[in-house]
Short mmCIF file of C-alpha atoms in Angstrom, two decimals:
data_model
loop_
_atom_site.label_atom_id
_atom_site.label_comp_id
_atom_site.label_asym_id
_atom_site.label_seq_id
_atom_site.Cartn_x
_atom_site.Cartn_y
_atom_site.Cartn_z
CA UNK A 2 3.63 2.67 -22.67
CA UNK A 3 7.04 4.21 -22.25
CA UNK A 4 9.60 2.97 -19.76
CA UNK A 5 13.21 3.93 -19.21
CA UNK A 6 14.46 0.69 -17.84
CA UNK A 7 13.35 -1.69 -15.17
CA UNK A 8 11.33 -3.01 -12.31
CA UNK A 9 12.76 -5.05 -9.48
CA UNK A 10 11.91 -6.95 -6.36
CA UNK A 11 12.93 -6.71 -2.73
CA UNK A 12 14.65 -9.02 -0.27
CA UNK A 13 14.08 -10.37 3.23
CA UNK A 14 14.71 -8.15 6.23
CA UNK A 15 13.85 -8.10 9.93
CA UNK A 16 10.33 -7.59 11.22
CA UNK A 17 8.83 -6.96 14.62
CA UNK A 18 7.14 -10.11 15.89
CA UNK A 19 6.38 -11.58 19.29
CA UNK A 20 8.17 -8.89 21.21
CA UNK A 21 11.34 -8.57 19.19
CA UNK A 22 12.99 -8.53 15.80
CA UNK A 23 13.63 -11.90 14.21
CA UNK A 24 14.84 -13.04 10.79
CA UNK A 25 12.11 -14.98 9.04
CA UNK A 26 11.87 -17.33 6.09
CA UNK A 27 10.67 -16.09 2.72
CA UNK A 28 7.79 -18.56 2.36
CA UNK A 29 5.34 -19.71 4.97
CA UNK A 30 2.08 -21.59 4.75
CA UNK A 31 -0.75 -20.01 2.78
CA UNK A 32 -4.42 -20.51 2.08
CA UNK A 33 -4.84 -22.76 -0.99
CA UNK A 34 -4.98 -20.89 -4.28
CA UNK A 35 -8.51 -20.42 -5.54
CA UNK A 36 -10.12 -21.64 -2.31
CA UNK A 37 -12.42 -19.59 -0.12
CA UNK A 38 -10.83 -18.78 3.22
CA UNK A 39 -11.71 -16.71 6.30
CA UNK A 40 -9.43 -13.99 4.95
CA UNK A 41 -11.12 -13.79 1.58
CA UNK A 42 -13.02 -10.66 2.49
CA UNK A 43 -10.10 -9.12 4.33
CA UNK A 44 -6.97 -7.55 2.93
CA UNK A 45 -4.36 -9.98 1.59
CA UNK A 46 -3.52 -13.59 2.36
CA UNK A 47 -5.61 -15.77 0.15
CA UNK A 48 -9.24 -15.67 -0.83
CA UNK A 49 -11.38 -16.94 -3.65
CA UNK A 50 -9.97 -15.85 -6.99
CA UNK A 51 -9.58 -17.14 -10.50
CA UNK A 52 -6.34 -17.49 -12.46
CA UNK A 53 -7.32 -17.47 -16.11
CA UNK A 54 -4.13 -17.31 -18.19
CA UNK A 55 -6.03 -17.86 -21.44
CA UNK A 56 -8.58 -15.09 -20.81
CA UNK A 57 -8.48 -12.15 -23.24
CA UNK A 58 -6.16 -9.45 -21.95
CA UNK A 59 -8.75 -6.74 -22.61
CA UNK A 60 -11.24 -8.26 -20.14
CA UNK A 61 -11.76 -5.52 -17.57
CA UNK A 62 -14.68 -4.70 -15.31
CA UNK A 63 -16.93 -1.88 -16.51
CA UNK A 64 -17.33 1.00 -14.02
CA UNK A 65 -20.42 2.24 -15.86
CA UNK A 66 -21.41 5.87 -16.52
CA UNK A 67 -19.37 8.69 -15.06
CA UNK A 68 -15.76 9.89 -15.27
CA UNK A 69 -14.11 6.71 -13.95
CA UNK A 70 -12.81 4.08 -16.35
CA UNK A 71 -10.68 0.98 -16.01
CA UNK A 72 -7.42 1.26 -17.94
CA UNK A 73 -5.55 -2.06 -17.73
CA UNK A 74 -4.60 -4.91 -15.44
CA UNK A 75 -1.26 -4.29 -13.73
CA UNK A 76 -0.65 -7.79 -12.38
CA UNK A 77 -1.64 -11.35 -13.11
CA UNK A 78 -2.17 -13.54 -16.17
CA UNK A 79 -4.61 -11.08 -17.76
CA UNK A 80 -2.13 -8.21 -17.71
CA UNK A 81 0.23 -7.22 -20.51
CA UNK A 82 2.94 -7.45 -17.85
CA UNK A 83 2.24 -11.20 -17.42
CA UNK A 84 3.61 -11.06 -13.91
CA UNK A 85 2.60 -14.70 -13.46
CA UNK A 86 5.10 -15.96 -16.02
CA UNK A 87 7.77 -13.31 -15.48
CA UNK A 88 7.84 -12.87 -11.68
CA UNK A 89 5.78 -15.79 -10.30
CA UNK A 90 3.08 -13.30 -9.29
CA UNK A 91 -0.23 -14.87 -10.29
CA UNK A 92 -2.28 -13.20 -7.58
CA UNK A 93 -1.58 -10.17 -5.42
CA UNK A 94 -3.15 -6.92 -4.23
CA UNK A 95 -2.61 -3.29 -3.12
CA UNK A 96 0.10 -1.70 -5.34
CA UNK A 97 0.97 1.17 -2.99
CA UNK A 98 2.93 3.63 -5.13
CA UNK A 99 5.45 6.38 -4.49
CA UNK A 100 8.18 8.27 -6.38
CA UNK A 101 11.66 7.05 -5.41
CA UNK A 102 12.96 10.63 -5.46
CA UNK A 103 15.88 9.91 -7.82
CA UNK A 104 16.96 12.21 -10.64
CA UNK A 105 16.61 11.11 -14.25
CA UNK A 106 17.39 8.59 -15.65
CA UNK A 107 16.93 6.72 -12.35
CA UNK A 108 13.56 8.11 -11.35
CA UNK A 109 11.07 5.31 -10.69
CA UNK A 110 7.69 4.55 -9.23
CA UNK A 111 8.01 1.87 -6.55
CA UNK A 112 4.95 -0.34 -6.04
CA UNK A 113 4.51 -2.40 -2.87
CA UNK A 114 2.06 -5.30 -2.96
CA UNK A 115 0.46 -7.39 -0.24
CA UNK A 116 0.22 -11.16 0.15
CA UNK A 117 1.31 -12.69 -3.15
CA UNK A 118 0.84 -16.08 -4.78
CA UNK A 119 2.82 -17.64 -7.61
CA UNK A 120 2.50 -21.21 -8.85
CA UNK A 121 -0.53 -22.66 -7.10
CA UNK A 122 0.80 -26.19 -7.70
CA UNK A 123 4.09 -25.43 -5.94
CA UNK A 124 4.70 -26.09 -2.24
CA UNK A 125 3.09 -23.30 -0.23
CA UNK A 126 1.71 -21.91 -3.53
CA UNK A 127 4.80 -19.66 -3.59
CA UNK A 128 3.15 -17.40 -1.03
CA UNK A 129 5.08 -14.26 -0.14
CA UNK A 130 3.86 -11.75 2.45
CA UNK A 131 4.79 -8.74 0.32
CA UNK A 132 6.70 -7.94 -2.87
CA UNK A 133 7.86 -4.84 -4.72
CA UNK A 134 8.03 -3.86 -8.40
CA UNK A 135 9.39 -0.77 -10.16
CA UNK A 136 8.25 1.18 -13.18
CA UNK A 137 9.40 4.27 -15.08
CA UNK A 138 6.30 4.39 -17.26
CA UNK A 139 5.13 7.98 -17.75
CA UNK A 140 2.31 7.22 -20.19
CA UNK A 141 -0.50 5.86 -18.04
CA UNK A 142 -3.21 6.05 -20.68
CA UNK A 143 -2.76 2.36 -21.50
CA UNK A 144 -1.58 1.03 -18.13
CA UNK A 145 1.60 0.68 -16.07
CA UNK A 146 4.52 -1.04 -17.77
CA UNK A 147 6.57 -3.26 -15.43
CA UNK A 148 9.78 -4.19 -17.27
CA UNK A 149 12.26 -6.95 -16.52
CA UNK A 150 13.93 -6.59 -13.13
CA UNK A 151 17.39 -5.16 -12.65
CA UNK A 152 18.62 -5.32 -9.04
CA UNK A 153 18.54 -1.90 -7.42
CA UNK A 154 17.63 -0.22 -10.71
CA UNK A 155 20.21 2.48 -10.02
CA UNK A 156 23.19 2.92 -12.33
CA UNK A 157 25.90 3.24 -9.68
CA UNK A 158 26.54 0.59 -7.06
CA UNK A 159 23.65 -1.77 -7.80
CA UNK A 160 23.85 -4.87 -5.61
CA UNK A 161 24.23 -8.24 -7.28
CA UNK A 162 21.03 -10.27 -7.13
CA UNK A 163 21.75 -13.89 -6.28
CA UNK A 164 18.10 -14.85 -6.79
CA UNK A 165 16.52 -15.81 -10.08
CA UNK A 166 15.31 -12.67 -11.87
CA UNK A 167 11.94 -14.25 -12.62
CA UNK A 168 10.92 -14.74 -8.97
CA UNK A 169 9.93 -11.70 -6.94
CA UNK A 170 11.23 -11.93 -3.40
CA UNK A 171 9.74 -10.74 -0.12
CA UNK A 172 10.55 -7.33 1.31
CA UNK A 173 10.13 -8.49 4.91
CA UNK A 174 9.04 -11.80 6.37
CA UNK A 175 6.46 -12.81 8.94
CA UNK A 176 5.79 -15.79 11.19
CA UNK A 177 2.79 -16.87 9.11
CA UNK A 178 0.90 -18.14 12.17
CA UNK A 179 -2.78 -17.22 12.54
CA UNK A 180 -3.47 -15.61 15.93
CA UNK A 181 0.16 -14.60 16.45
CA UNK A 182 1.44 -13.01 13.25
CA UNK A 183 -0.27 -14.14 10.08
CA UNK A 184 1.40 -11.70 7.70
CA UNK A 185 3.05 -8.28 7.33
CA UNK A 186 1.36 -5.92 4.88
CA UNK A 187 2.63 -2.59 3.46
CA UNK A 188 0.21 0.32 3.90
CA UNK A 189 2.18 3.42 2.78
CA UNK A 190 5.45 4.38 1.09
CA UNK A 191 7.51 7.54 0.60
CA UNK A 192 11.04 8.61 -0.33
CA UNK A 193 12.95 11.25 1.64
CA UNK A 194 16.58 12.20 1.06
CA UNK A 195 17.39 9.14 -1.02
CA UNK A 196 15.92 6.72 1.55
CA UNK A 197 12.81 4.66 0.83
CA UNK A 198 10.30 4.24 3.67
CA UNK A 199 7.44 1.75 3.93
CA UNK A 200 4.97 1.55 6.77
CA UNK A 201 3.97 -2.06 7.42
CA UNK A 202 1.25 -3.52 9.61
CA UNK A 203 1.78 -6.80 11.41
CA UNK A 204 -1.53 -8.68 11.06
CA UNK A 205 -2.29 -11.01 13.95
CA UNK A 206 -5.43 -12.58 12.44
CA UNK A 207 -8.08 -12.09 9.76
CA UNK A 208 -11.73 -11.80 10.71
CA UNK A 209 -15.04 -11.39 8.91
CA UNK A 210 -15.64 -8.95 6.07
CA UNK A 211 -13.38 -5.92 6.52
CA UNK A 212 -12.03 -7.07 9.88
CA UNK A 213 -8.47 -7.86 10.92
CA UNK A 214 -6.39 -7.42 14.04
CA UNK A 215 -2.88 -6.01 14.18
CA UNK A 216 0.05 -6.30 16.53
CA UNK A 217 1.62 -3.01 15.46
CA UNK A 218 2.49 -0.76 12.58
CA UNK A 219 6.18 -0.10 11.93
CA UNK A 220 8.50 1.57 9.42
CA UNK A 221 11.00 -0.19 7.17
CA UNK A 222 13.81 1.61 5.34
CA UNK A 223 15.85 0.90 2.22
CA UNK A 224 18.94 2.73 0.99
CA UNK A 225 19.29 0.71 -2.23
CA UNK A 226 16.08 1.70 -3.99
CA UNK A 227 13.98 -0.99 -2.40
CA UNK A 228 16.31 -3.95 -2.92
CA UNK A 229 16.82 -4.70 0.79
CA UNK A 230 14.85 -3.52 3.81
CA UNK A 231 15.40 -3.05 7.54
CA UNK A 232 12.49 -2.62 9.96
CA UNK A 233 13.24 -0.26 12.86
CA UNK A 234 11.56 -1.60 16.05
CA UNK A 235 11.66 1.89 17.59
CA UNK A 236 9.03 2.97 15.03
CA UNK A 237 6.50 0.37 16.15
CA UNK A 238 3.12 1.71 17.22
CA UNK A 239 2.00 -1.19 19.39
CA UNK A 240 -1.62 -2.27 19.27
CA UNK A 241 -1.15 -5.06 21.83
CA UNK A 242 0.28 -4.86 25.37
CA UNK A 243 3.88 -6.01 24.88
CA UNK A 244 6.84 -4.84 26.94
CA UNK A 245 9.66 -4.23 24.47
CA UNK A 246 12.70 -2.15 25.51
CA UNK A 247 13.15 0.89 23.30
CA UNK A 248 9.68 0.64 21.79
CA UNK A 249 6.82 3.04 22.52
CA UNK A 250 4.50 1.28 24.93
CA UNK A 251 0.82 0.61 24.39
CA UNK A 252 -1.18 3.79 23.92
CA UNK A 253 -4.84 4.03 23.05
CA UNK A 254 -4.00 6.46 20.27
CA UNK A 255 -1.71 3.95 18.58
CA UNK A 256 -4.84 2.07 17.54
CA UNK A 257 -5.70 4.93 15.17
CA UNK A 258 -2.38 4.66 13.31
CA UNK A 259 -2.23 0.99 12.35
CA UNK A 260 -2.58 1.77 8.64
CA UNK A 261 -1.11 4.84 7.00
CA UNK A 262 -1.08 7.17 4.01
CA UNK A 263 1.89 9.47 3.37
CA UNK A 264 2.18 12.79 1.57
CA UNK A 265 5.02 15.33 1.67
CA UNK A 266 4.29 19.07 1.84
CA UNK A 267 6.27 22.16 2.90
CA UNK A 268 9.02 20.22 4.66
CA UNK A 269 6.66 17.94 6.57
CA UNK A 270 5.64 14.35 6.08
CA UNK A 271 1.89 14.22 6.70
CA UNK A 272 0.93 10.80 8.04
CA UNK A 273 -2.75 9.88 7.81
CA UNK A 274 -3.73 7.00 10.06
CA UNK A 275 -6.63 4.58 10.29
CA UNK A 276 -7.33 1.74 12.74
CA UNK A 277 -7.08 -1.96 11.97
CA UNK A 278 -9.71 -3.14 9.51
CA UNK A 279 -11.96 -0.98 7.34
CA UNK A 280 -14.46 0.52 9.77
CA UNK A 281 -12.56 3.33 11.48
CA UNK A 282 -12.15 7.06 10.94
CA UNK A 283 -9.04 8.80 9.54
CA UNK A 284 -6.63 10.68 11.79
CA UNK A 285 -3.65 12.92 11.01
CA UNK A 286 -0.12 13.48 12.26
CA UNK A 287 2.91 15.25 10.81
CA UNK A 288 6.65 15.24 11.33
CA UNK A 289 9.61 17.10 9.80
CA UNK A 290 10.69 14.95 6.85
CA UNK A 291 14.13 14.17 8.25
CA UNK A 292 12.64 12.91 11.54
CA UNK A 293 10.25 10.31 10.14
CA UNK A 294 11.76 7.53 12.29
CA UNK A 295 11.45 9.53 15.54
CA UNK A 296 7.98 8.96 16.97
CA UNK A 297 8.60 11.61 19.65
CA UNK A 298 8.87 14.29 16.94
CA UNK A 299 5.34 13.76 15.58
CA UNK A 300 2.56 16.31 16.03
CA UNK A 301 -1.10 15.32 15.99
CA UNK A 302 -4.16 17.14 14.71
CA UNK A 303 -6.41 17.63 17.73
CA UNK A 304 -9.45 19.65 18.77
CA UNK A 305 -6.92 22.36 19.73
CA UNK A 306 -4.89 22.24 16.52
CA UNK A 307 -1.44 20.71 16.19
CA UNK A 308 -0.21 19.20 19.47
CA UNK A 309 3.26 17.58 19.77
CA UNK A 310 3.75 14.09 21.10
CA UNK A 311 0.27 13.14 22.36
CA UNK A 312 -1.21 10.56 20.01
CA UNK A 313 -4.16 10.05 22.37
CA UNK A 314 -5.47 13.56 21.62
CA UNK A 315 -5.76 13.06 17.85
CA UNK A 316 -9.29 13.60 16.53
CA UNK A 317 -10.81 12.29 13.29
CA UNK A 318 -10.46 14.40 10.16
CA UNK A 319 -12.73 12.02 8.21
CA UNK A 320 -15.46 9.97 9.91
CA UNK A 321 -15.68 6.22 9.38
CA UNK A 322 -15.81 4.09 7.47
CA UNK A 323 -12.43 4.66 5.85
CA UNK A 324 -10.82 1.62 4.23
CA UNK A 325 -7.36 1.61 2.68
CA UNK A 326 -6.49 5.29 2.23
CA UNK A 327 -4.32 7.20 -0.27
CA UNK A 328 -3.59 10.95 -0.36
CA UNK A 329 -2.03 13.04 -3.15
CA UNK A 330 -1.14 16.73 -3.54
CA UNK A 331 -2.01 17.97 -7.03
CA UNK A 332 -0.15 21.30 -6.69
CA UNK A 333 -3.18 23.30 -5.60
CA UNK A 334 -5.20 20.90 -3.44
CA UNK A 335 -5.06 17.59 -1.61
CA UNK A 336 -6.99 14.60 -2.91
CA UNK A 337 -7.81 11.44 -0.99
CA UNK A 338 -9.40 8.20 -2.14
CA UNK A 339 -10.47 5.33 0.07
CA UNK A 340 -12.77 2.36 0.24
CA UNK A 341 -16.14 2.86 1.91
CA UNK A 342 -17.12 -0.46 3.42
CA UNK A 343 -20.70 0.67 4.06
CA UNK A 344 -21.48 1.55 0.45
CA UNK A 345 -18.97 -0.95 -0.96
CA UNK A 346 -17.58 1.70 -3.29
CA UNK A 347 -14.59 4.01 -3.55
CA UNK A 348 -14.90 7.64 -2.41
CA UNK A 349 -12.92 10.78 -3.30
CA UNK A 350 -12.55 13.96 -1.23
CA UNK A 351 -10.54 17.17 -1.71
CA UNK A 352 -9.15 19.77 0.67
CA UNK A 353 -6.95 22.89 0.58
CA UNK A 354 -4.85 21.50 3.47
CA UNK A 355 -4.09 18.08 4.97
CA UNK A 356 -6.13 18.78 8.09
CA UNK A 357 -9.15 19.96 6.10
CA UNK A 358 -11.82 20.98 5.76
CA UNK A 359 -12.32 17.99 3.47
CA UNK A 360 -15.14 18.03 0.95
CA UNK A 361 -18.09 15.72 1.16
CA UNK A 362 -17.30 12.32 -0.40
CA UNK A 363 -17.94 11.76 -4.09
CA UNK A 364 -18.29 8.12 -5.08
CA UNK A 365 -16.04 7.34 -8.05
CA UNK A 366 -16.62 3.58 -8.13
CA UNK A 367 -19.90 1.97 -7.07
CA UNK A 368 -20.34 -1.47 -5.54
CA UNK A 369 -22.82 -2.62 -8.19
CA UNK A 370 -20.36 -1.85 -11.01
CA UNK A 371 -17.08 -3.29 -9.71
CA UNK A 372 -18.07 -5.71 -6.99
CA UNK A 373 -15.27 -6.79 -4.67
CA UNK A 374 -13.01 -3.86 -5.52
CA UNK A 375 -10.91 -2.39 -2.71
CA UNK A 376 -7.66 -0.62 -1.79
CA UNK A 377 -7.41 2.42 -4.11
CA UNK A 378 -3.91 3.93 -4.27
CA UNK A 379 -3.16 7.09 -6.24
CA UNK A 380 -0.36 7.09 -8.80
CA UNK A 381 1.98 9.91 -7.66
CA UNK A 382 2.60 11.06 -11.25
CA UNK A 383 -1.05 12.01 -11.65
CA UNK A 384 -1.35 15.65 -12.70
CA UNK A 385 -4.03 18.30 -12.97
CA UNK A 386 -7.57 17.00 -13.09
CA UNK A 387 -6.45 13.52 -14.20
CA UNK A 388 -6.25 11.05 -11.37
CA UNK A 389 -4.83 7.58 -11.98
CA UNK A 390 -5.14 5.02 -9.20
CA UNK A 391 -4.77 1.30 -8.70
CA UNK A 392 -7.36 -0.92 -7.08
CA UNK A 393 -7.63 -4.63 -6.31
CA UNK A 394 -10.55 -7.00 -6.88
CA UNK A 395 -11.19 -10.19 -4.94
CA UNK A 396 -12.76 -12.18 -7.77
CA UNK A 397 -9.46 -11.86 -9.67
CA UNK A 398 -7.11 -11.23 -6.71
CA UNK A 399 -5.07 -8.91 -8.89
CA UNK A 400 -4.48 -5.20 -9.37
CA UNK A 401 -5.87 -2.93 -12.08
CA UNK A 402 -5.22 0.71 -13.03
CA UNK A 403 -8.15 3.12 -13.21
CA UNK A 404 -8.56 6.76 -14.24
CA UNK A 405 -10.99 9.37 -12.96
CA UNK A 406 -11.19 13.16 -12.70
CA UNK A 407 -10.65 15.13 -9.51
CA UNK A 408 -13.39 17.67 -10.23
CA UNK A 409 -15.96 15.10 -11.32
#
């Protein structure tokens, strides 16, 4: 693998919780490492997984016949990155990726992860609600190289990191209280005009397989390449009836935009939304790139085409069940991948435009080959017919890189 310089980790910020923005501690209580928990079949926060630091690094699940293959572990003790020893990241998931938009030599892929565990023998198992890593690796044929962290990873004006370089810090905190705000999970990321944007969901509680309940989705911003983050409460799409001054009030349509997928095209940010959990359909909105934080500027794809401002009129562009969703523009078509909680696999669709028509789904990973795999996210430096994407697996609670072909 080839890498120009570094990866790094984020810092605490403010997050919407209980009707306001509050500063929160970096570590809260967590489910015990390696123990089954109610959240083990939901996204993030614990689960049943194995940390096997002495396992051969080439141990990867076999996707079986077809164009999809597993490339390498990205995180955990089985990865060449050894994130357990280097960043105190023994178990994590998601790896939502986007290009930071910088010119060379500062161009990077930023990767946002969900609930993260470090030393399972440490107090709280070193649980963090979310972390971020960076990579400049352009050769994905043997995995994603995550080098040693350098704060900010930008040549000019990098902030001084007062934290130990071998401990990845949280991007934003959460209360860590089941039934109120258990955790805050990233669902999409994008860079526009030198600013990094992440859409987070505030998870109120985990349920049974594929179920969780959210308070809201909201957008965080960073102007130092992901080093520090600020969550803007005015971007919250509330999913519970709270009366918060300056925040859009409860709307039925907000429920369809609790998780997101971002793609830029022709001056617009296209924002694909899905409800809480993994059983809903996919919806679509768009906004001029420079107005991403202004919810009043969004248009929604409806039965009558693009309609400004009325989230309640949005109609599905993909029927359920759509799990964690990722969308990529290859230069001549749009590609989406997502988890299908009915079949237990990962599906791929293509379309000439964000609103469709989208092709029928093609399964690129089957349940019986990679059991427990979820959350596919496309690497934005994928080109042509080659599609690289990350996915997480519960039995390992870590992230791997896979490769498939768009055309099948």
